[in-house]
Short mmCIF file of C-alpha atoms in Angstrom, two decimals:
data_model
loop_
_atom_site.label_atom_id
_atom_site.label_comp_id
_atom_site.label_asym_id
_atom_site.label_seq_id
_atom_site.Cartn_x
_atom_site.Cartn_y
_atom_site.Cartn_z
CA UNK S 1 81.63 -13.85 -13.69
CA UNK S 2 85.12 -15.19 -14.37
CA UNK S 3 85.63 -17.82 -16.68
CA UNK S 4 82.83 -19.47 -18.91
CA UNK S 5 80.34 -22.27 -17.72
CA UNK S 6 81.15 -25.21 -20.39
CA UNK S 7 78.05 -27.01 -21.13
CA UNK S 8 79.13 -29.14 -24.18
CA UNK S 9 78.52 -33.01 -23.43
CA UNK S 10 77.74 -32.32 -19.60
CA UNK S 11 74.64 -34.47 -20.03
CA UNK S 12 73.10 -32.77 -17.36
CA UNK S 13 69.86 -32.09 -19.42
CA UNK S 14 66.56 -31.05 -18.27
CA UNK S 15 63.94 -34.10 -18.68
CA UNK S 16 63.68 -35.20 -22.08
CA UNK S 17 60.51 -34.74 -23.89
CA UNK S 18 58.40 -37.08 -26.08
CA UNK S 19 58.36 -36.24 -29.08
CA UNK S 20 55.21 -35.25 -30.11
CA UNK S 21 52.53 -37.37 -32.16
CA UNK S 22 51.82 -37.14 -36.03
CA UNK S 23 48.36 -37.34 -35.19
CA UNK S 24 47.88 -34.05 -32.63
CA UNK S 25 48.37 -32.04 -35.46
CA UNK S 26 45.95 -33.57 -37.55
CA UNK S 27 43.41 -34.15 -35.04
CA UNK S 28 43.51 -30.17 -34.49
CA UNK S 29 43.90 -29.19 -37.69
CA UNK S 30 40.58 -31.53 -38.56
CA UNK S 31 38.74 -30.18 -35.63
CA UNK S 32 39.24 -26.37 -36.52
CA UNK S 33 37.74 -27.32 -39.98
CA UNK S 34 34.84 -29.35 -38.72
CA UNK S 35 34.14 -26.31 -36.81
CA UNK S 36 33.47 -24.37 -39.49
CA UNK S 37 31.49 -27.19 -40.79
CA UNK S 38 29.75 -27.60 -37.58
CA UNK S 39 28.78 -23.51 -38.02
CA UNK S 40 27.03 -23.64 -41.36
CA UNK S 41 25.27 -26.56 -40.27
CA UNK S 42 23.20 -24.85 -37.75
CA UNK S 43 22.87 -22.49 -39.27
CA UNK S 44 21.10 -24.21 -41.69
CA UNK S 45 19.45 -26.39 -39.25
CA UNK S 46 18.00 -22.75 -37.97
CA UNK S 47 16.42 -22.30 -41.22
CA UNK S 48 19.19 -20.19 -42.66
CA UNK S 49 18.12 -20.78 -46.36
CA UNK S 50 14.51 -19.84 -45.58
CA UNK S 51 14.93 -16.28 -45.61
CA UNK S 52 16.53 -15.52 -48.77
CA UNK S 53 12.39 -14.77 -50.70
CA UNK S 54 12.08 -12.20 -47.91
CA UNK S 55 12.46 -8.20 -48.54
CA UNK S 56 16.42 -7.86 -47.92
CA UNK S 57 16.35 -11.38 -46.26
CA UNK S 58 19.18 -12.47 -49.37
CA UNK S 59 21.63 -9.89 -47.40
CA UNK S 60 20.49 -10.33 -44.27
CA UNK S 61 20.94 -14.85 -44.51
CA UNK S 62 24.15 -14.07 -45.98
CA UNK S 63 25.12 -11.38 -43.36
CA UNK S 64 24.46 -13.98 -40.54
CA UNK S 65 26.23 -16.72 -41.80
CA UNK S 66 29.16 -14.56 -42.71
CA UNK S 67 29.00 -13.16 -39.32
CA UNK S 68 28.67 -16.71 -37.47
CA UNK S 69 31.86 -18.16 -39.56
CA UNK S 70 33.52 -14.82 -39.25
CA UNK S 71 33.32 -15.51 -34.86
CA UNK S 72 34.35 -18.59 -34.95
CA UNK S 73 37.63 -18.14 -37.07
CA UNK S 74 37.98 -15.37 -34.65
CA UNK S 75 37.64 -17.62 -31.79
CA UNK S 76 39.85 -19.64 -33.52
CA UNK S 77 42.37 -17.60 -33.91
CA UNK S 78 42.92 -17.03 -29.90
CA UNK S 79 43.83 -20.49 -29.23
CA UNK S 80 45.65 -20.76 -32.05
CA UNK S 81 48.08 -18.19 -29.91
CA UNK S 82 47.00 -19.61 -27.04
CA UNK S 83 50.28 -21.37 -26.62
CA UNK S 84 48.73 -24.74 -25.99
CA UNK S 85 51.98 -27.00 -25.49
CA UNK S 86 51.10 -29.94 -27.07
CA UNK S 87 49.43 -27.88 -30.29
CA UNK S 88 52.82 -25.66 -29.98
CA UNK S 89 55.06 -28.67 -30.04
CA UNK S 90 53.00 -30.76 -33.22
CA UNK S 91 53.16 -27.45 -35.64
CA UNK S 92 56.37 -25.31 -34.40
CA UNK S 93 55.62 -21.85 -33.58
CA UNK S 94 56.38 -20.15 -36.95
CA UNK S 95 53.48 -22.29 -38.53
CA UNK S 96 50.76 -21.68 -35.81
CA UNK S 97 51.68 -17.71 -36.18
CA UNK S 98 51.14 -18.21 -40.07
CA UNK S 99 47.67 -19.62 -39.72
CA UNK S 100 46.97 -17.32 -37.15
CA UNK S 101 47.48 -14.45 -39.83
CA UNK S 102 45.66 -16.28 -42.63
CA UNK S 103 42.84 -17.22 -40.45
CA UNK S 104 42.82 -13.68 -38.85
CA UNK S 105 42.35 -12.00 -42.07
CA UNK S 106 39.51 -14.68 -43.63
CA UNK S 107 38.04 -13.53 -40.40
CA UNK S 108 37.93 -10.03 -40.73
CA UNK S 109 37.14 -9.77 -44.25
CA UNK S 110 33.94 -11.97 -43.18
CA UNK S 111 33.52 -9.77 -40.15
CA UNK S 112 33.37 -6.92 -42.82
CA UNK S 113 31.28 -8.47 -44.88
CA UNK S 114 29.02 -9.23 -42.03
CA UNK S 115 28.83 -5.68 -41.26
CA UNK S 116 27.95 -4.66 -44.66
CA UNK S 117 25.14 -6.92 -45.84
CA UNK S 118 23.00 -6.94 -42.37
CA UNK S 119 23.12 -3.29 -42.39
CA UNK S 120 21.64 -3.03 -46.22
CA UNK S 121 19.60 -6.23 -45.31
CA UNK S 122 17.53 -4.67 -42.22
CA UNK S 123 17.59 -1.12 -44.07
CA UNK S 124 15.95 -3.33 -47.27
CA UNK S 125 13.67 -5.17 -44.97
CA UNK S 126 12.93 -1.89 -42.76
CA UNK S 127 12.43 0.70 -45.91
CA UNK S 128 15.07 2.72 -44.07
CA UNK S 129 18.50 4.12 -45.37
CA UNK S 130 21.66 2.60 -44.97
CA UNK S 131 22.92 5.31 -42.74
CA UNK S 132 19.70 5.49 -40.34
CA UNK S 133 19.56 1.52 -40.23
CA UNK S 134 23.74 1.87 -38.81
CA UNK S 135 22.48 4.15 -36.25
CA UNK S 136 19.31 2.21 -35.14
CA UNK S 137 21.75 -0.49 -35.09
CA UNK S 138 24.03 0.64 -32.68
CA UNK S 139 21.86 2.99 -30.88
CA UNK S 140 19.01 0.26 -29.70
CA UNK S 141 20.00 -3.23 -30.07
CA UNK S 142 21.29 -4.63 -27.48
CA UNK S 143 25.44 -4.87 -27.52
CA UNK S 144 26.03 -3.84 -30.93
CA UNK S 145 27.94 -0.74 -29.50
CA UNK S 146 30.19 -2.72 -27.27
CA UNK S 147 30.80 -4.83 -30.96
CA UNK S 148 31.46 -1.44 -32.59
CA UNK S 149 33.88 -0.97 -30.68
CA UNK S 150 35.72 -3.84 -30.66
CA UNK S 151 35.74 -4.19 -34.25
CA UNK S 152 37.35 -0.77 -34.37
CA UNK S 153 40.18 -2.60 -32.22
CA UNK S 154 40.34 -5.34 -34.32
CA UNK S 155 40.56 -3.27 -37.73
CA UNK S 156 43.43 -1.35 -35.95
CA UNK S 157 45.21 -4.71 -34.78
CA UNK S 158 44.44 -5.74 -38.44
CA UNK S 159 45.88 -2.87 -40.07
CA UNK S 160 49.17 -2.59 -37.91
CA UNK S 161 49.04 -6.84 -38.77
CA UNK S 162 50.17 -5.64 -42.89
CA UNK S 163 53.42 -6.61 -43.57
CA UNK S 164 54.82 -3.44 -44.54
CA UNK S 165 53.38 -2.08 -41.06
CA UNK S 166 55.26 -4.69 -38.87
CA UNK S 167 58.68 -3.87 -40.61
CA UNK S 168 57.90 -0.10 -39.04
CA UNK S 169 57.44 -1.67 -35.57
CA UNK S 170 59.59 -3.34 -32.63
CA UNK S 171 58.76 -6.56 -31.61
CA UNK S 172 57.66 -5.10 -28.29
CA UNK S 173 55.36 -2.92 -29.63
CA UNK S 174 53.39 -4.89 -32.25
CA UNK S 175 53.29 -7.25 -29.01
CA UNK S 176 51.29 -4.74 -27.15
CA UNK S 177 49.03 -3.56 -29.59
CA UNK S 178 48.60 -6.80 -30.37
CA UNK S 179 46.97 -7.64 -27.23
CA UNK S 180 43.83 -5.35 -27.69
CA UNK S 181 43.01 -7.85 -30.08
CA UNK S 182 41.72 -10.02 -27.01
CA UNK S 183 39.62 -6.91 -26.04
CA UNK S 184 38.38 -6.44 -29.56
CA UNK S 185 36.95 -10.08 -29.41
CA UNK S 186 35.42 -9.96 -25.65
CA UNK S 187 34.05 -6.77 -27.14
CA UNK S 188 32.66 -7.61 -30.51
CA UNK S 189 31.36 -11.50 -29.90
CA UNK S 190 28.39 -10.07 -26.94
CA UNK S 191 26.27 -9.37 -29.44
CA UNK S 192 26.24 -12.25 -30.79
CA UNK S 193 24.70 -14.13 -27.65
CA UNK S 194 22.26 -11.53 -26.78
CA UNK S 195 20.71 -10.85 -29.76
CA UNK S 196 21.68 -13.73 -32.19
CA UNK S 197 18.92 -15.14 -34.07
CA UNK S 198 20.85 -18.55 -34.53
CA UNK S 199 21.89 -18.29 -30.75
CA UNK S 200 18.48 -17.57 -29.49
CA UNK S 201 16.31 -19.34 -31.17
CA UNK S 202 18.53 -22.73 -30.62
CA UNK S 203 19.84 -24.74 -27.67
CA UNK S 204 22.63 -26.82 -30.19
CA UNK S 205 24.03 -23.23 -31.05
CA UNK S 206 23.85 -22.07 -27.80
CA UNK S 207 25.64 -25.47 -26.52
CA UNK S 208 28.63 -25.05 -29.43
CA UNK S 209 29.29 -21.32 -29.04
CA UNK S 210 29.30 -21.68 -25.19
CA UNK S 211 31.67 -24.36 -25.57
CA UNK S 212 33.85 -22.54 -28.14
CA UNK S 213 33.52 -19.60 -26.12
CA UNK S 214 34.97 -21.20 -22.71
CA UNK S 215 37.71 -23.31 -24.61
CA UNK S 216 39.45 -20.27 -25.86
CA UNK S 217 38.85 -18.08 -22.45
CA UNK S 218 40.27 -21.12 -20.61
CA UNK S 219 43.12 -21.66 -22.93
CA UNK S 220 44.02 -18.16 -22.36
CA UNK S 221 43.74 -18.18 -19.20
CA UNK S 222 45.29 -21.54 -18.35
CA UNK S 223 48.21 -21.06 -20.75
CA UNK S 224 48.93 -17.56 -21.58
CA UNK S 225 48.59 -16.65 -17.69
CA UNK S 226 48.38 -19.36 -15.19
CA UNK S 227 51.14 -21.51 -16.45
CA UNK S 228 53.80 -18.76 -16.89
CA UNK S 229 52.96 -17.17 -13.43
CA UNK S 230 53.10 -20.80 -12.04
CA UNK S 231 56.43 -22.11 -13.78
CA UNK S 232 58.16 -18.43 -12.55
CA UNK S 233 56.73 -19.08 -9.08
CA UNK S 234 58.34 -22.46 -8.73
CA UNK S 235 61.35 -21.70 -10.46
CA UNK S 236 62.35 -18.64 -9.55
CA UNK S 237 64.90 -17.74 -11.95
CA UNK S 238 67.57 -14.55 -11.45
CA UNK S 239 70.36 -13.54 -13.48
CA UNK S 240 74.10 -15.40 -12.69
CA UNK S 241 76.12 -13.44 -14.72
CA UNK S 242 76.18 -11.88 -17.96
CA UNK S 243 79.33 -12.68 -20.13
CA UNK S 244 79.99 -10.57 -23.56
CA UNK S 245 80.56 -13.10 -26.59
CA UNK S 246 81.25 -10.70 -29.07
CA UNK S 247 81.30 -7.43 -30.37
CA UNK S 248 77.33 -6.26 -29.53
CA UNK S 249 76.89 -9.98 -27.89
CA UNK S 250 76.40 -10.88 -24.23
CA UNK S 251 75.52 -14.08 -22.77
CA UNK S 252 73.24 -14.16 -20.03
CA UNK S 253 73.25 -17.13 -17.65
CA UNK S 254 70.29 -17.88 -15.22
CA UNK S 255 70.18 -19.70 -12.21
CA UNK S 256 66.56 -21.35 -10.15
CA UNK S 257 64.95 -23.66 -8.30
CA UNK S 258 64.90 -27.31 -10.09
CA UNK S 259 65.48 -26.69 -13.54
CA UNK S 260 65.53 -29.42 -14.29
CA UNK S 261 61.77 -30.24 -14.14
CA UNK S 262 61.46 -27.09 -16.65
CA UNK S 263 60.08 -28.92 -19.50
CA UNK S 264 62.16 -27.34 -21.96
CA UNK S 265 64.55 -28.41 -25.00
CA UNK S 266 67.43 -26.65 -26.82
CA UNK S 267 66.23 -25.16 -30.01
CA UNK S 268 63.34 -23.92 -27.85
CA UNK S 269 62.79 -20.10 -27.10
CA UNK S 270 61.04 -18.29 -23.96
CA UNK S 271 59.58 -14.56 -23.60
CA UNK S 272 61.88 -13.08 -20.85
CA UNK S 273 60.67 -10.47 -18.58
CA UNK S 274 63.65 -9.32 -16.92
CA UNK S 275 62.59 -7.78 -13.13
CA UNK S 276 65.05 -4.58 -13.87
CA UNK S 277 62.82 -1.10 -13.73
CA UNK S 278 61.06 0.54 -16.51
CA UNK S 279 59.96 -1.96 -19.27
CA UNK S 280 59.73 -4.91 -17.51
CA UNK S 281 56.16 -5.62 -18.75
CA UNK S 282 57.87 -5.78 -22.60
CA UNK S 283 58.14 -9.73 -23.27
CA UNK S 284 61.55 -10.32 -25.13
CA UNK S 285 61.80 -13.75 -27.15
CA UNK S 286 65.79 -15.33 -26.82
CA UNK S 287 66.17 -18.63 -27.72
CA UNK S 288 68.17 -21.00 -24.98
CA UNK S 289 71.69 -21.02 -26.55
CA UNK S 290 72.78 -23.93 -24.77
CA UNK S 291 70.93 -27.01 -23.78
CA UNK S 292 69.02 -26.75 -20.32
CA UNK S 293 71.10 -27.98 -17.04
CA UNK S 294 69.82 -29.42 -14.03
CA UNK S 295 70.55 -25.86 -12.63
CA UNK S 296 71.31 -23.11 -15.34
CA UNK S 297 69.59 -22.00 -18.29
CA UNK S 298 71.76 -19.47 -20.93
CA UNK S 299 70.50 -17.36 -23.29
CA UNK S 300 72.59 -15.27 -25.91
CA UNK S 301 71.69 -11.85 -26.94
CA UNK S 302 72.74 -9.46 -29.70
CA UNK S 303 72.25 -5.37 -29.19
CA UNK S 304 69.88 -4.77 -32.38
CA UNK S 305 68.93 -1.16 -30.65
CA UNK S 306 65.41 -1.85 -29.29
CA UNK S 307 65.00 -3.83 -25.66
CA UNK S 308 67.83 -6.14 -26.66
CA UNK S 309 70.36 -3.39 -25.36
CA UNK S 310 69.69 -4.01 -21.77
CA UNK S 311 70.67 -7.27 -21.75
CA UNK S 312 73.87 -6.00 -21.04
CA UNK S 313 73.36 -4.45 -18.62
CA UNK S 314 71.24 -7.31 -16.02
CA UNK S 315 72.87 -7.04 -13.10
CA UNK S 316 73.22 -10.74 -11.04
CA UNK S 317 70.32 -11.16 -8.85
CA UNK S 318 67.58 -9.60 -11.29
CA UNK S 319 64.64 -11.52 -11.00
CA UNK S 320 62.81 -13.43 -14.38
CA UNK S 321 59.38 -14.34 -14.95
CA UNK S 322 59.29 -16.49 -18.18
CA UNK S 323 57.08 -17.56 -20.86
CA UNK S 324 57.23 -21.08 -22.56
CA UNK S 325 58.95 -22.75 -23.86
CA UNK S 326 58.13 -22.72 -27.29
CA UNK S 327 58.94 -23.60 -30.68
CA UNK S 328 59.47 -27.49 -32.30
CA UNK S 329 63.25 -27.23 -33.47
CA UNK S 330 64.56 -29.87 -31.49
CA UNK S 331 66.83 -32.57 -31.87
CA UNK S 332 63.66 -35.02 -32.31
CA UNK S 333 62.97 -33.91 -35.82
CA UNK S 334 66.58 -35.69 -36.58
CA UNK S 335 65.39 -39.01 -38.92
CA UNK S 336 66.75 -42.05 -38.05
CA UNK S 337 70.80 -42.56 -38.19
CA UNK S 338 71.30 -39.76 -40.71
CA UNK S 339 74.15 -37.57 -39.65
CA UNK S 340 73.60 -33.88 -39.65
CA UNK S 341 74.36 -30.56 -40.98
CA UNK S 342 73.91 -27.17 -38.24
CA UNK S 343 73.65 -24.30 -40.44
CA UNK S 344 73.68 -20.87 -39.21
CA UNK S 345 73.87 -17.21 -39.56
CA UNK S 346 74.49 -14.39 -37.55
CA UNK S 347 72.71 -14.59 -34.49
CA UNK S 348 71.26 -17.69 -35.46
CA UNK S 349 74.27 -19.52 -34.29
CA UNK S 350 72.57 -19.51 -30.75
CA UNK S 351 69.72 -22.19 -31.75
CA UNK S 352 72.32 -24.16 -33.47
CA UNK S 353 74.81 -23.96 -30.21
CA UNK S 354 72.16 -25.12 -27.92
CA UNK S 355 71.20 -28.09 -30.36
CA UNK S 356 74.73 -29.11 -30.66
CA UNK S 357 74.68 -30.05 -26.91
CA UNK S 358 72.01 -32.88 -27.93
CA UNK S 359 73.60 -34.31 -30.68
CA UNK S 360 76.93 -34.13 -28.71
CA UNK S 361 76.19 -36.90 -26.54
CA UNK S 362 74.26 -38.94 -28.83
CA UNK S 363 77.18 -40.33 -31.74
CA UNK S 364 75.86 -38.24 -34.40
CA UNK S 365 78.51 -36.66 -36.63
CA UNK S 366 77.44 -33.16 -37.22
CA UNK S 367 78.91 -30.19 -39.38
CA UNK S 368 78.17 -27.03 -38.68
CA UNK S 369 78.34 -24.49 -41.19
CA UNK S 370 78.71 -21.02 -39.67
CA UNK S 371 78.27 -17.81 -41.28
CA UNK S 372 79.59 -14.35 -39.99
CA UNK S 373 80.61 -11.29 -41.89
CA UNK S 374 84.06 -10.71 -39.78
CA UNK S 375 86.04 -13.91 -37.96
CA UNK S 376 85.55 -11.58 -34.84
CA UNK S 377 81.61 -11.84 -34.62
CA UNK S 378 81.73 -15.29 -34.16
CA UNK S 379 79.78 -15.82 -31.40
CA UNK S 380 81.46 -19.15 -29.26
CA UNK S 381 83.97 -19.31 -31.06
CA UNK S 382 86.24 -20.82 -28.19
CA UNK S 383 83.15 -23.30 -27.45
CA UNK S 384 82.84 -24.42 -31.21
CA UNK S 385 86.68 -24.82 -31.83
CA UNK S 386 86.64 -27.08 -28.50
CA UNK S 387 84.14 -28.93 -29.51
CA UNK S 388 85.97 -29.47 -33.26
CA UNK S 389 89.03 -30.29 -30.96
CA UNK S 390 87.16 -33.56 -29.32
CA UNK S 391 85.67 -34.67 -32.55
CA UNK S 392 81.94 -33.96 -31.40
CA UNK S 393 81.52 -31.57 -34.21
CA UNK S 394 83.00 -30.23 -37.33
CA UNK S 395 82.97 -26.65 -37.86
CA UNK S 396 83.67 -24.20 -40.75
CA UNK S 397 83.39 -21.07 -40.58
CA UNK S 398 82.04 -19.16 -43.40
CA UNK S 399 83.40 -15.47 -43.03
CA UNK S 400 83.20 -12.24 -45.76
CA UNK S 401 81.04 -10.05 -47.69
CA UNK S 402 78.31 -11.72 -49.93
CA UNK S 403 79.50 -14.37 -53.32
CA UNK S 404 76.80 -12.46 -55.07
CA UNK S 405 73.50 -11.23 -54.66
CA UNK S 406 71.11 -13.77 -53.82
CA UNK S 407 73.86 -16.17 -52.66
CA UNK S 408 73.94 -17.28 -48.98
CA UNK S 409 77.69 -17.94 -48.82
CA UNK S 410 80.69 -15.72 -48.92
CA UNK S 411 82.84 -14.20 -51.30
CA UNK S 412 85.83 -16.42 -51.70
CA UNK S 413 83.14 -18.90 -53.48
CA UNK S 414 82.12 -16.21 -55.78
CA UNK S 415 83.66 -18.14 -59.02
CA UNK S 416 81.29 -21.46 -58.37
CA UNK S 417 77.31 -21.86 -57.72
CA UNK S 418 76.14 -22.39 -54.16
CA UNK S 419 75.17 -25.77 -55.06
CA UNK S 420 79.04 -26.52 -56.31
CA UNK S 421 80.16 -25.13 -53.40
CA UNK S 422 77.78 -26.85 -50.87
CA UNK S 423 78.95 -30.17 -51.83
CA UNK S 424 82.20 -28.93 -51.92
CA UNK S 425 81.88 -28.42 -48.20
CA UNK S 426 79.73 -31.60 -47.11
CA UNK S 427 79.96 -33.94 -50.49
CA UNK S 428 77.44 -36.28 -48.58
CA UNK S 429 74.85 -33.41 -47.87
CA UNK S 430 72.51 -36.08 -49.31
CA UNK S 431 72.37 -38.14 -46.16
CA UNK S 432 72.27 -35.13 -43.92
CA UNK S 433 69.42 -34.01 -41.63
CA UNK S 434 69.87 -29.76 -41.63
CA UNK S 435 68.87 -27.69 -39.09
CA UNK S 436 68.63 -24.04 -40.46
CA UNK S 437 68.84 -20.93 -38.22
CA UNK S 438 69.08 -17.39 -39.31
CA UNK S 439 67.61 -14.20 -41.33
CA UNK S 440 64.22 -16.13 -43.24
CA UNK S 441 65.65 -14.78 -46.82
CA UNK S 442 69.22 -16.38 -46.27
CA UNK S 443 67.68 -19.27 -44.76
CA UNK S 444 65.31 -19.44 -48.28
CA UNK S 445 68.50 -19.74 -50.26
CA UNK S 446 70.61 -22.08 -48.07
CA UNK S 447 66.56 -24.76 -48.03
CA UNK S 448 66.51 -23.79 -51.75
CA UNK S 449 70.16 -24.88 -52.36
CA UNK S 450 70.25 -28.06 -50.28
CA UNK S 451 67.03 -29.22 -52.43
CA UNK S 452 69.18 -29.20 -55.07
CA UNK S 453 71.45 -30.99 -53.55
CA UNK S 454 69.30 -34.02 -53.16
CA UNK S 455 68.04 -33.36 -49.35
CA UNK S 456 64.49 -33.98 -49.01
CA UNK S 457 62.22 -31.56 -47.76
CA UNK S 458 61.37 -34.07 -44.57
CA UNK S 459 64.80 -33.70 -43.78
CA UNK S 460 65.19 -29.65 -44.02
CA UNK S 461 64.19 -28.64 -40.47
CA UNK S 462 63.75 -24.46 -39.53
CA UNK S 463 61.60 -22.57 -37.63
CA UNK S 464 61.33 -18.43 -38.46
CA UNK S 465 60.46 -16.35 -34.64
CA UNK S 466 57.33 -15.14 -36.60
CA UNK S 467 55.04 -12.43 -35.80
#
């Protein structure tokens, strides 16, 4: 491809979105606690208390309960990541894959705990030993081997879940192995239906777990693999061109069929899956690095050694099948009149490019504070200094080795705080909306500095690509 495709202040935008209401959030966040709620009371409404004077019944009412709370934060969990858009838009992506993890591990812990105290209830109950009552367990009851087994796939999924575990992994594969987790759950819930005492013996349990059970299949199925199939059907995106930004950079532009009915925003990211050979299955998550066009969609990629390395290598023509978008860092988090303050690092710069677009054409004045190591990684750097040129954004460029450790800015402000220099740079931070985009422990010290700088934390927007 010769020449660039200049998107800045086009105004050819994909539809705009609504923003999303206060109240989706808290009407989903109150209805995954009610079902919890909604969980302990049938149980006790199946006479859960009642068995506690029984031989081993203490263990074994415990046990069940555990085990009926410990499903349904599982169940939980899969819509959670079911990518339902309007739950996706309300909390940002970063936040949902938080709870997920909190919620996943409550859940297991319970699941454990489950595990434990029904197995020393029955054996208390039967006059057996722990290690016969396991294998009556799973030998004779009716899908408690199918739930051994998926609990072994969840423990694994759990286990490669630890922090320090996930650092050892590429995104690709901790994607992968994450999705046995689904087949841990369709393995390890069975049980529960056929030989459930509080799903037996009672048609309002029966009712609620059914219902729990074909809300999360469905929002799987509608929104994890009908919508993406259907959105690359209809918009059947290829590769333009690829253009290299900088050193280790490419940009990749896309072309398909009406784009602009793509409901998507800049500061939102997709899963690619680019149609090229061997390890196309592997979902790679680029945020758009320019704001969507009636007709082209760009994304921006750096070479960080795993699958980002072919993106320089798409050849035009290579088909895409997409999934999203996702993520909530969009222009409509901006409050009111306030003017804002892009600030970004690395390859962050590409979620603050995109958003620049927006506030482009809508009067804001925006700074955007940009930091690189070397003035030859900046990535746009023609883009950004004609955009400076027409007054649509001021930009300053924040290039060298670290101030000192801990600081997020570079050397040449070594002799002052960050806070000194900050309002050195924008003396009216105060009245700034910031958008933050880069590594999460830089990004800590640049939210950490602008709170002392008088920005309030409604008006510190950033959004991590957790997982």
């Amino acid at each position: 491809m010769t020449g660039r495709v200049r998107l800045i202040g086009t105004g050819r935008t994909s539809r705009r979105l609504r923003a999303p209401r206060r109240w989706w959030a808290e009407l989903a966040g109150s209805a995954a606690l009610l079902s919890v709620v909604v969980v302990v009371a049938l149980w006790l409404h199946n006479k859960g208390l009642r068995g506690f004077a029984a031989p081993g019944g203490a263990a074994t009412s415990i046990g069940r309960v555990t085990g009926l709370v410990a499903s349904d934060l599982l169940l939980l969990q899969v819509l959670l990541m079911a990518r339902i858009p309007w739950v996706e838009r309300s909390y940002g992506q970063d936040t949902l894959a938080r709870r997920h993890r909190l919620v996943g591990f409550c859940s297991f812990w319970l699941m454990m705990t489950h595990v434990v105290l029904i197995t020393v209830g029955y054996a208390q109950s039967g006059g057996t030993g722990v290690v016969a009552e396991i294998w009556d367990l799973v030998a004779t009851y009716p899908g408690m081997l199918l739930a051994a087994a998926g609990t072994v796939l969840l423990v694994l999924v759990v286990v490669l879940s630890i922090r320090l575990a996930r650092r050892r992994q590429r995104y690709e594969t901790w994607h992968l192995i994450h999705l046995y987790a689904y087949l841990g759950v369709g393995l390890a819930l069975p049980h529960q239906l056929w030989t459930g005492a509080d799903f037996v013996a009672s048609a309002p349990a029966r009712l609620y777990w059914w219902g729990l059970y074909g809300a999360a299949l469905g929002a799987v199925v509608v929104f994890r693999v009908g919508l993406p199939l259907y959105r690359s059907a209809y918009h059947r995106l290829r590769v333009h061109a690829v253009v290299p930004e900088a050193p280790g950079v490419v940009s990749v532009y896309l072309r398909g069929h009406r784009l602009d009915r793509l409901p998507a925003r800049a500061g939102q990211f997709f899963l690619w899956r680019f149609l090229d050979g061997p390890g196309w299955t592997r979902a790679h998550p680029y945020t758009l690095s320019s704001a969507p066009s009636g007709d082209l969609l760009r994304i921006t990629v750096k070479d960080l050694g795993d699958g980002s390395s072919r993106a320089a290598t798409l050849r035009p023509g290579t088909r895409v099948l997409v999934e999203g978008p996702y993520g909530a860092l969009t222009a409509d988090r901006r409050s009111g009149a306030r003017k804002v303050l892009l600030i970004a690092a690395g390859v962050g710069i590409t979620t603050m490019r995109a958003l620049l677009d927006e506030f482009a054409g809508s009067g804001a004045k925006v700074t955007l504070l940009y930091r690189i190591r070397r003035p030859e990684d900046a990535v746009f750097r023609t883009e950004l200094d004609e955009a400076d040129r027409r007054g649509q954004v001021r930009v300053i460029y924040l290039d060298g080795g670290r101030a000192r450790p801990g600081s997020w800015l570079p050397a040449r402000f070594a002799q002052v705080s960050d806070l000194a220099a900050l309002r050195w740079l924008v003396p009216d931070v105060a009245q700034h909306d910031a958008f933050l985009c880069g590594p999460p422990p830089w990004m800590a010290g640049v939210r950490a500095t602008l709170r002392e700088a008088g920005v309030g934390p409604d008006h510190i927007h950033a959004e991590e690509f957790a997982w």
